[in-house]
Short mmCIF file of C-alpha atoms (C1' of nucleotides) in Angstrom, two decimals:
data_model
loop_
_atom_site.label_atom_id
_atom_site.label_comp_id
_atom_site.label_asym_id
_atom_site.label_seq_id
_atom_site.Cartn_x
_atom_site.Cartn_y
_atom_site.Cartn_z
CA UNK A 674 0.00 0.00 0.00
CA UNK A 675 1.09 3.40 -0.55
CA UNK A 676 3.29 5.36 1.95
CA UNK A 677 3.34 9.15 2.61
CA UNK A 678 6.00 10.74 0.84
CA UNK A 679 6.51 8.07 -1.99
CA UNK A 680 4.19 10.23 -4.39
CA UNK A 681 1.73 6.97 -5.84
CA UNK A 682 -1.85 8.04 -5.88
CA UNK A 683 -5.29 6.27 -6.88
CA UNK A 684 -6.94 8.00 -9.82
CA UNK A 685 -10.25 8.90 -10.08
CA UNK A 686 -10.50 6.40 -13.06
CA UNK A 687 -9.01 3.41 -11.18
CA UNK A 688 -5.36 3.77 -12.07
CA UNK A 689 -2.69 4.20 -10.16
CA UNK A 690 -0.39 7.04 -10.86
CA UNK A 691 3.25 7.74 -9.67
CA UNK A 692 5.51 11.03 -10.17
CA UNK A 693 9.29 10.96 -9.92
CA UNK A 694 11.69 13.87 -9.98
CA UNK A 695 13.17 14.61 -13.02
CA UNK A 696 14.86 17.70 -12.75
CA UNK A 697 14.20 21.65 -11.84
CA UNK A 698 12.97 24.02 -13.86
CA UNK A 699 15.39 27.51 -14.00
CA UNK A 700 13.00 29.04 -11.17
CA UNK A 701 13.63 25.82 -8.91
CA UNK A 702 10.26 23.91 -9.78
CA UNK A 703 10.32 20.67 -9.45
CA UNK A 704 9.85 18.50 -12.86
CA UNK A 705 7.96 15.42 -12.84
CA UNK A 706 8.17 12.61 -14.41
CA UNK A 707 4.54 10.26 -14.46
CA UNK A 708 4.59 6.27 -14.57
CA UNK A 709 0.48 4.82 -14.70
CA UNK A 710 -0.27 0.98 -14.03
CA UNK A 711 -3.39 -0.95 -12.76
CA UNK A 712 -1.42 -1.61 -9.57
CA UNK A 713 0.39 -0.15 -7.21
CA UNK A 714 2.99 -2.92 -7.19
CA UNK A 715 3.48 -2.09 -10.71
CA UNK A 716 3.82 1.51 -10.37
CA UNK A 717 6.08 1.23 -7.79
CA UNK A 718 8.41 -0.76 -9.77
CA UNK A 719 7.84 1.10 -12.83
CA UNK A 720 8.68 4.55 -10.39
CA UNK A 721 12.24 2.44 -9.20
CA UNK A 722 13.48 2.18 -12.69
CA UNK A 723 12.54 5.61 -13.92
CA UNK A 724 14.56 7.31 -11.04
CA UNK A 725 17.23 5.14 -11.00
CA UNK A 726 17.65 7.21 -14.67
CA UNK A 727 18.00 10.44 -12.56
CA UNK A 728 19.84 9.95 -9.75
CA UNK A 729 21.20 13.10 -9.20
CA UNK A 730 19.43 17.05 -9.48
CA UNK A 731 21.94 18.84 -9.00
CA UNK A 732 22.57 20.37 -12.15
CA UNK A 733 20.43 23.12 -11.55
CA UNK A 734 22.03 23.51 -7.95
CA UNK A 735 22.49 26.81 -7.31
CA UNK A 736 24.97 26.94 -4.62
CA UNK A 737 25.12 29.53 -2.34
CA UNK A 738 28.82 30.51 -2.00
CA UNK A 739 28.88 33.13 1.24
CA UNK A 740 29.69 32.57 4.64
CA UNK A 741 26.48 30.21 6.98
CA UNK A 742 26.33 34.06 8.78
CA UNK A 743 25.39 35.56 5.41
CA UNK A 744 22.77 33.18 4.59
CA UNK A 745 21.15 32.88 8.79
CA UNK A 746 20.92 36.97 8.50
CA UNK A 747 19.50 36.96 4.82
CA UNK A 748 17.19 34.32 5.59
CA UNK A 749 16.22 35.83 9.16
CA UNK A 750 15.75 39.30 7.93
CA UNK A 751 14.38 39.19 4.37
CA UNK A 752 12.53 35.47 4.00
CA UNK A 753 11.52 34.98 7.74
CA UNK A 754 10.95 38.42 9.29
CA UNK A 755 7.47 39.29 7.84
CA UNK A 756 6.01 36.17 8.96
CA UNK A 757 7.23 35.59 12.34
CA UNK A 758 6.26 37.65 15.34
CA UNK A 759 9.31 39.99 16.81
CA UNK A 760 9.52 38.36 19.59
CA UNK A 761 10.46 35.20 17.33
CA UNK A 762 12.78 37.45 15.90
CA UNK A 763 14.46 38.64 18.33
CA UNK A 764 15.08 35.74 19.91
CA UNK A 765 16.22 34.00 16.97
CA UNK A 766 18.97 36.74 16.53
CA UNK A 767 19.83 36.89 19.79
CA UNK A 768 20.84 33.41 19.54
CA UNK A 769 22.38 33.76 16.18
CA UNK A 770 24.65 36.27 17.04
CA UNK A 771 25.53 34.98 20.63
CA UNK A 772 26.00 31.32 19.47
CA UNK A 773 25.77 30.23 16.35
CA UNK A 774 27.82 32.93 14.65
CA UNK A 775 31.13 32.91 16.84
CA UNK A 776 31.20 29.50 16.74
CA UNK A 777 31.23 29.25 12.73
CA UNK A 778 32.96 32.99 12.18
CA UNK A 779 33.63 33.09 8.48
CA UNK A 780 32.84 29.07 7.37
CA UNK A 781 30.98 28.99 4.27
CA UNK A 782 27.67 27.76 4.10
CA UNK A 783 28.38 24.86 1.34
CA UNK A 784 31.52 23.88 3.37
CA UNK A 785 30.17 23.17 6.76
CA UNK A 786 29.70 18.74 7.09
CA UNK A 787 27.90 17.13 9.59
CA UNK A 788 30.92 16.37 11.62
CA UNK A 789 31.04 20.23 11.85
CA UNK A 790 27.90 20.60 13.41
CA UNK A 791 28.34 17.59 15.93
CA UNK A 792 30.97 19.20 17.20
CA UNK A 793 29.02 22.64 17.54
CA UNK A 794 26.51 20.66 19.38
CA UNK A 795 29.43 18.80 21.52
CA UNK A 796 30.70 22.16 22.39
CA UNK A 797 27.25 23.51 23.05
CA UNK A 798 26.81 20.92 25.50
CA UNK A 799 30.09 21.42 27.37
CA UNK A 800 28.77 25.20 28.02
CA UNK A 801 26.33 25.62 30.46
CA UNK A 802 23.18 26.04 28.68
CA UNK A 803 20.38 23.81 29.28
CA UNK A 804 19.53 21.24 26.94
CA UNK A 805 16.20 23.07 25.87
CA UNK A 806 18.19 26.37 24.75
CA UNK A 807 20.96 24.23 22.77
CA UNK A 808 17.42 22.17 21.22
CA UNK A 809 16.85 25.86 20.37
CA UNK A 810 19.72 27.24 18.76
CA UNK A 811 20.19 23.96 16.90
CA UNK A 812 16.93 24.11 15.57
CA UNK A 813 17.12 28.13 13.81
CA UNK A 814 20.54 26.39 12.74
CA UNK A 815 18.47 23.79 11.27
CA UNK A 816 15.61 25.49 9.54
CA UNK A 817 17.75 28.26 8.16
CA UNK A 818 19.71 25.71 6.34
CA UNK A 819 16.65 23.57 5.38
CA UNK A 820 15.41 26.46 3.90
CA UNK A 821 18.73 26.83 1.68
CA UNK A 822 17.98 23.19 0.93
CA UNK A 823 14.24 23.87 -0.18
CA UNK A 824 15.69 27.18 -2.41
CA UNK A 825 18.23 24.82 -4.20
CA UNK A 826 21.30 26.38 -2.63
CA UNK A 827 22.37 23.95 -0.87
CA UNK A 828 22.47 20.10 -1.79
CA UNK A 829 21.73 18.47 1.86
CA UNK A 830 21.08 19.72 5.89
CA UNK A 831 23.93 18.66 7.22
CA UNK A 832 22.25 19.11 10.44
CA UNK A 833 19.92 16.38 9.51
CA UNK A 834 20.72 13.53 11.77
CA UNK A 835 22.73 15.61 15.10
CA UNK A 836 20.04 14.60 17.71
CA UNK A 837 19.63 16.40 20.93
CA UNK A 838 18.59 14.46 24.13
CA UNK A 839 15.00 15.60 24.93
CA UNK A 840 13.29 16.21 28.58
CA UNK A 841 11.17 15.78 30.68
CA UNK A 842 7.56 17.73 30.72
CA UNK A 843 6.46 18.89 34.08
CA UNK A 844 2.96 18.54 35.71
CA UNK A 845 0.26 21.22 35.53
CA UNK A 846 0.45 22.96 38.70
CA UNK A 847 -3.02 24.51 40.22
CA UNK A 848 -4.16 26.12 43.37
CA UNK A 849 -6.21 24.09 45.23
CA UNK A 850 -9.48 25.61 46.43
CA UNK A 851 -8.29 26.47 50.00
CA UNK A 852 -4.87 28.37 48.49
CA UNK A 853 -7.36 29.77 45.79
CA UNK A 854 -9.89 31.15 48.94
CA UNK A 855 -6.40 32.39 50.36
CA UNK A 856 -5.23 34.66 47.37
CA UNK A 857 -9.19 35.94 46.47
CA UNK A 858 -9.32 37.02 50.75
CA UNK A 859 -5.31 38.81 50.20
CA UNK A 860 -6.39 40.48 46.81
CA UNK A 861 -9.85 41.67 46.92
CA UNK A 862 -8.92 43.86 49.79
CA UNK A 863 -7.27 46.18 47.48
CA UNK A 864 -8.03 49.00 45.71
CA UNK A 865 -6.83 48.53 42.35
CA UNK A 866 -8.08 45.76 39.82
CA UNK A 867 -6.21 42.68 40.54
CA UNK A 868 -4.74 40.34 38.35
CA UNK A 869 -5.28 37.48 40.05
CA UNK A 870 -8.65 37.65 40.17
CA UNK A 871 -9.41 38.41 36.01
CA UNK A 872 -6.65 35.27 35.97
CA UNK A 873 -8.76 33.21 38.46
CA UNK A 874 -12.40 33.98 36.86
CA UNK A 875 -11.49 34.32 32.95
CA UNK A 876 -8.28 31.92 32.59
CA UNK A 877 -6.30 34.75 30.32
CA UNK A 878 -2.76 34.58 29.97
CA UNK A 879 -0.63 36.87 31.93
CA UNK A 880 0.19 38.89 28.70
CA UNK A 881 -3.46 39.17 27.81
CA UNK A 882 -4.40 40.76 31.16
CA UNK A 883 -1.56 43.26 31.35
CA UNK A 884 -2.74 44.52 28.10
CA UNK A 885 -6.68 44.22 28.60
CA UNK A 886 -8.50 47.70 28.23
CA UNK A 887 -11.71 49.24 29.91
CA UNK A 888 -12.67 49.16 26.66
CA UNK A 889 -12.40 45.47 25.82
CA UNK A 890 -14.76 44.97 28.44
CA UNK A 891 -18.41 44.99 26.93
CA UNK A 892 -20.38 45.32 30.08
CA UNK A 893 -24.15 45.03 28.11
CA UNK A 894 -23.16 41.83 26.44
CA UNK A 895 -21.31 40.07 29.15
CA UNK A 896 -18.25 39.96 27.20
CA UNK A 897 -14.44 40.19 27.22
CA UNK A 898 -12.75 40.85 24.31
CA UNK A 899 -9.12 39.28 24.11
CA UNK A 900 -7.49 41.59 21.83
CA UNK A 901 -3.90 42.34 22.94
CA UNK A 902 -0.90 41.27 24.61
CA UNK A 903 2.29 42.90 26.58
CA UNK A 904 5.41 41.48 26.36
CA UNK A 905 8.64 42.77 27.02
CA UNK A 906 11.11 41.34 24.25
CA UNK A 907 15.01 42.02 22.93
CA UNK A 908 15.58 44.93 20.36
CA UNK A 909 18.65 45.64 18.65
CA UNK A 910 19.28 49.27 19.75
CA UNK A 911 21.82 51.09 21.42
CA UNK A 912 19.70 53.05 23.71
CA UNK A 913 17.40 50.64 25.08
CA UNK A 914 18.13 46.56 25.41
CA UNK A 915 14.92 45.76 25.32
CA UNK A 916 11.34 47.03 24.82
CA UNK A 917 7.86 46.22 26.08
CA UNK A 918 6.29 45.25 23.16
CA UNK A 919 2.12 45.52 22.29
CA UNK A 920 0.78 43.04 19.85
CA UNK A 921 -2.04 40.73 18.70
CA UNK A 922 -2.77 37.67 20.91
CA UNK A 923 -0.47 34.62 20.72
CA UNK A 924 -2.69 32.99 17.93
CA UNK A 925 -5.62 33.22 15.43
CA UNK A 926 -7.67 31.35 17.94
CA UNK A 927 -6.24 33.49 20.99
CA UNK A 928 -7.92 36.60 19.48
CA UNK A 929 -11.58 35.86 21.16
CA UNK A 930 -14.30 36.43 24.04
CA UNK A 931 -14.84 35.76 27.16
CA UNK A 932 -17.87 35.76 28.98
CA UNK A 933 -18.27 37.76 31.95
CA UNK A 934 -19.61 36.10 34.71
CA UNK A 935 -21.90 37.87 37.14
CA UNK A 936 -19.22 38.41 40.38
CA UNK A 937 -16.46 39.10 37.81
CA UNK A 938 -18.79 41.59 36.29
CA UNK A 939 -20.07 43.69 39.66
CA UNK A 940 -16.07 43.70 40.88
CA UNK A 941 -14.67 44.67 37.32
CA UNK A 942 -17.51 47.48 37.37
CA UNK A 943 -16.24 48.34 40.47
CA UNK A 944 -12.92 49.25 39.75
CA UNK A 945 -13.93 50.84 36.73
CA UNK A 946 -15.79 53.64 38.56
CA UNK A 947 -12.37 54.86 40.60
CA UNK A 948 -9.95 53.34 37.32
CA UNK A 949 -7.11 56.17 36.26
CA UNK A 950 -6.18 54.36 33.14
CA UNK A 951 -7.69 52.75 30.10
CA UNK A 952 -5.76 49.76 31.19
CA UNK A 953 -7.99 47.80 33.83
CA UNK A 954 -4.92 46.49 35.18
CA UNK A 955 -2.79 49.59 36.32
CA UNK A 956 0.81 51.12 36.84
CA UNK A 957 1.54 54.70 36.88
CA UNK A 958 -1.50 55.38 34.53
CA UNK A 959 -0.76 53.40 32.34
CA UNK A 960 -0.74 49.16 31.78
CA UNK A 961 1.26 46.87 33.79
CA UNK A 962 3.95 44.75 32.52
CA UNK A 963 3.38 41.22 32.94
CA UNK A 964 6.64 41.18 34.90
CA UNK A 965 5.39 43.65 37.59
CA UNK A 966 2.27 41.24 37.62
CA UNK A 967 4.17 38.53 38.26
CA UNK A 968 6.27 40.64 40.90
CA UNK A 969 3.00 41.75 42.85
CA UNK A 970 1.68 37.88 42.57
CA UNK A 971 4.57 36.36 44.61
CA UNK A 972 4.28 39.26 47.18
CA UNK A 973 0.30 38.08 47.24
CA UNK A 974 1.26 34.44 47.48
CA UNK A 975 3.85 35.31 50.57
CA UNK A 976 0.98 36.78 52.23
CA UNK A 977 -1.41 34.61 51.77
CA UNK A 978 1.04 31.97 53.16
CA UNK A 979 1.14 30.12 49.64
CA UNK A 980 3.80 28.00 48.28
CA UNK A 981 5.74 29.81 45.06
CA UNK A 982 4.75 29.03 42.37
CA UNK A 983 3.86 31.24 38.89
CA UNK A 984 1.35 33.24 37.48
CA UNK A 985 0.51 30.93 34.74
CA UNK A 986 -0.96 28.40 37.49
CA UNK A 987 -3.98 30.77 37.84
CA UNK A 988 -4.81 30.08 34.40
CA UNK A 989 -4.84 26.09 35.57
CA UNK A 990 -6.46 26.79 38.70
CA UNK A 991 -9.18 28.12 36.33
CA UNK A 992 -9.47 25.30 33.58
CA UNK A 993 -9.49 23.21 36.76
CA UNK A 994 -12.50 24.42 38.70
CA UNK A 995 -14.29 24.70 35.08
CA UNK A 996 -13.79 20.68 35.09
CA UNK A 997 -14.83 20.50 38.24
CA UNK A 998 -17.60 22.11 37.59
CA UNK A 999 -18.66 20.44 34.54
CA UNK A 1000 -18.01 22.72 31.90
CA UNK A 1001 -17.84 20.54 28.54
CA UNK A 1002 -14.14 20.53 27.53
CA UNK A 1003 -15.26 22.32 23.85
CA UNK A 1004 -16.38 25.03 25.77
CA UNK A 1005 -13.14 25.12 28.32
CA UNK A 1006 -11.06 25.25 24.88
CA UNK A 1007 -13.18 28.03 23.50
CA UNK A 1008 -12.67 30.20 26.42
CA UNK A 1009 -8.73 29.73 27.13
CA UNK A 1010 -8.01 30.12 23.42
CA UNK A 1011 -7.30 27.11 22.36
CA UNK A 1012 -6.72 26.23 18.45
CA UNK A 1013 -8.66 22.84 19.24
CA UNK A 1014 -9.32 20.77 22.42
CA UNK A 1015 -6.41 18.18 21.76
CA UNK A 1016 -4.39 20.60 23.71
CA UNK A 1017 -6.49 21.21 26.89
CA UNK A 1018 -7.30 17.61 26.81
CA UNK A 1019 -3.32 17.26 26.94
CA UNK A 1020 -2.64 19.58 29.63
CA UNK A 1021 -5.72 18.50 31.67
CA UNK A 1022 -6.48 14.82 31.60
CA UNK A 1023 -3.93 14.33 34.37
CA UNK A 1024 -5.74 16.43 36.91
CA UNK A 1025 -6.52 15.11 40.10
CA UNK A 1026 -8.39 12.02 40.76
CA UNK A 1027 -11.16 14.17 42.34
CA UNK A 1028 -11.81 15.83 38.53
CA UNK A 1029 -11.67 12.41 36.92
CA UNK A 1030 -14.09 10.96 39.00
CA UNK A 1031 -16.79 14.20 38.63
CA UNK A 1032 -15.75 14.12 35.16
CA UNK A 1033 -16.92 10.24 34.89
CA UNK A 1034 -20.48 11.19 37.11
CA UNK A 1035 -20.74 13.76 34.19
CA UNK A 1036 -20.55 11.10 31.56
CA UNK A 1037 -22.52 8.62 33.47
CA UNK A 1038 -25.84 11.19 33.81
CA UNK A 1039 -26.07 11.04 29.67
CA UNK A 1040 -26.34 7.07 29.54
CA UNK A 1041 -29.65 6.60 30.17
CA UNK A 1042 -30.65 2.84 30.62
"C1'" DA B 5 -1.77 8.45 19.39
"C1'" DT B 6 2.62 10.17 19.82
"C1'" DA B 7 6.85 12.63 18.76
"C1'" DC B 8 9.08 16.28 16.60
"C1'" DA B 9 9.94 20.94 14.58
"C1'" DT B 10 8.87 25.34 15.14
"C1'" DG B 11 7.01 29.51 17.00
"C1'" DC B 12 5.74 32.28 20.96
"C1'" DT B 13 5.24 33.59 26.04
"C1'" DT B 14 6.50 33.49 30.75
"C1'" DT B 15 9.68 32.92 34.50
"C1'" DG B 16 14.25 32.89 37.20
"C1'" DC B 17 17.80 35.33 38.79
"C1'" DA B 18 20.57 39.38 39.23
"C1'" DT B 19 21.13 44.23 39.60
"C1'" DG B 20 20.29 49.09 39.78
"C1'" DG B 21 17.76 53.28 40.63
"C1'" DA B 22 13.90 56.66 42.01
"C1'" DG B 23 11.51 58.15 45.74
"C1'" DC B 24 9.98 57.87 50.22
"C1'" DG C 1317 17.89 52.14 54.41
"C1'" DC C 1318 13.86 50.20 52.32
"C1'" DT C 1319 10.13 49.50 48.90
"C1'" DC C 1320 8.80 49.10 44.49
"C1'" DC C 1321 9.63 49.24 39.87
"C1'" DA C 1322 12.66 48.68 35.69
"C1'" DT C 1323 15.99 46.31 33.10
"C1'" DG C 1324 19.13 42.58 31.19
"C1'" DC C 1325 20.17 38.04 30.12
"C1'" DA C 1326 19.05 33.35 29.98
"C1'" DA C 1327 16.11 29.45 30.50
"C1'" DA C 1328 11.82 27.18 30.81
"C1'" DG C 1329 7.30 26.42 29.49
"C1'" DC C 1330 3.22 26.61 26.41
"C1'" DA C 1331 0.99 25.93 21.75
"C1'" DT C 1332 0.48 24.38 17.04
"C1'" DG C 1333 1.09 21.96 12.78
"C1'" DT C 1334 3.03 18.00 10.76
"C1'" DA C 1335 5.32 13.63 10.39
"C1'" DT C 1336 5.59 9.01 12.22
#
DNA sequence: ATACATGCTTTGCATGGAGC
DNA sequence: GCTCCATGCAAAGCATGTAT
């Protein structure tokens, strides 16, 4: 039967069809060749013979002759740059220039082997960066030069096979509903809007809430419009190293509303009536960066006599309680922003016991004997 | 269903400075 | 002198699409 990848097809009209790679066009298109049969054993035969006629495509290789720093800051800045975010970016150059670029100095691109790169990765590993930043750097290193590979400048990745060890994933941490009582009694004593409590009742991301406006809050329909978020991220710039940066949500399916639930709705009213800034969360009149968030959160935690632990665990705590209380997990994906509920059922299926077993009662009303 | 490649956000840790 | 905020650098963690 066919595999992925091998190109053999069923036609419409009952025949099988295979494509082989002839050659490239001047542009870099790939030529096909076609072999038909009434079976795929056929085909694939047919297919074995035919490319053994072309084994090499090189002739229309046009290799790339400058230096593997040339072609990373060509690719980063001219084909990758409009379609990543800059905080991509500027993490991608920031490891470009600190790593990857000292380490090869002047090599050119078409010269570097595999060897070359194992030994990058050995010496990457002697340094003292963790094993998920050298996964990192190895991997711009990689699609930078699979990139060359796809624009016919270079014949192979020589990065191809250098694996990296992989690690562990941690578990989901979550308030429990004691520490969450604990926080709520600490923070709704003060003035200002809290955090914590938008994290606690709506689930948003910490970047989401430090850029959430009055105005994103639509107080006839019940709704909260997730439209922004506040990051603080590298520049290149003499000045200033780095900049708090305002931008769409994290993705397509990020961008969306919230309902506003009725206690949410009377506090956020609230603080709306005394609010100095169109930012509902606020510092010196104006937003708050997540990182002051996350400053005033442990000082919360300390006195609410909480273990540390971070900001994005409200967000948990949330989803949690939601499960708890039944909420259907296309909904619970719908409201943290989720592209589709394979994630949350990822990040979720482990909680407690307690969840699994109300989550079970939940399934067990609908069979009806 | 799971693992991997890639993109993006948040946190940890260290330090410094304004303003009380 | 202390509190709170701001900054810098690095790492860790979250999310998604795609290949296995």
């Amino acid at each position: 039967m066919p595999k992925r990848g091998e190109n053999i097809y069923k036609r419409k009209d009952g025949r099988w069809e295979g494509r082989y790679k002839k050659g490239r066009t001047p542009n870099g298109n790939i030529i096909y060749g076609y072999v038909y049969g009434h079976k795929y054993n056929d085909v694939k035969k047919k297919m074995t013979v035919q490319q053994s006629n072309y084994p090499f495509l090189d002739d229309t290789l046009d290799v790339y002759s400058g230096t593997l720093q040339a072609w990373m800051t060509y690719w980063l800045d001219i084909l990758l740059k409009e379609n990543i975010k800059l905080s991509t970016y500027s993490i991608y150059k920031k490891r470009m220039t600190s790593y990857i670029f000292p380490h090869f100095k002047n090599q050119k691109m078409k010269d570097i082997k595999s060897s070359d790169i194992s030994y990058f990765v050995t010496k990457l590993k002697q340094s003292d960066l963790s094993s998920s930043t050298i996964k990192s750097i190895m991997s711009i290193l990689h699609s930078s030069l699979s990139r060359a590979v796809d624009d016919n400048h270079l014949l192979r990745n020589p990065t191809g096979n250098v694996s990296i060890p992989s690690f562990k994933k941690k578990n989901i941490e979550s308030l429990s509903r004691d520490e969450q009582r604990k926080l709520e009694v600490i923070v709704l004593k003060k003035k200002e809007c809290s955090a914590e409590i938008i994290a606690l009742y709506t689930g948003m991301r910490i970047g989401e809430i430090s850029g959430l406006q009055w105005q994103d809050i639509d107080f006839k329909k019940n709704i909260i419009h997730v439209r922004r978020t506040v990051s603080r991220i590298a520049v290149d710039d003499k000045q200033q190293k780095t900049r708090i940066h305002i931008d769409k949500p994290k993705t397509k399916s990020s961008e969306r509303n919230i309902p506003l639930s009725k206690n949410l709705k009377k506090y956020l009213s609230e603080k709306q009536s005394n609010a100095t800034s169109e930012y509902v969360i606020c510092c010196r009149n104006s937003f708050t960066e997540p990182r002051i968030i996350t400053y005033r959160f442990k000082k919360h935690l300390a006195q609410a006599q909480i273990d540390e632990t971070t900001f994005h665990s409200l967000r948990h705590t949330f989803a949690t309680r939601c499960v708890e209380k039944g909420v259907d997990i296309t909904s619970l994906s719908k409201i943290l922003g989720h592209t589709s509920t394979k994630m949350t059922l990822d990040v979720y299926t482990n909680s407690s016991w307690e969840n699994q077993e109300i989550a079970l009662d939940q399934l067990d009303q609908q069979l009806k004997v």
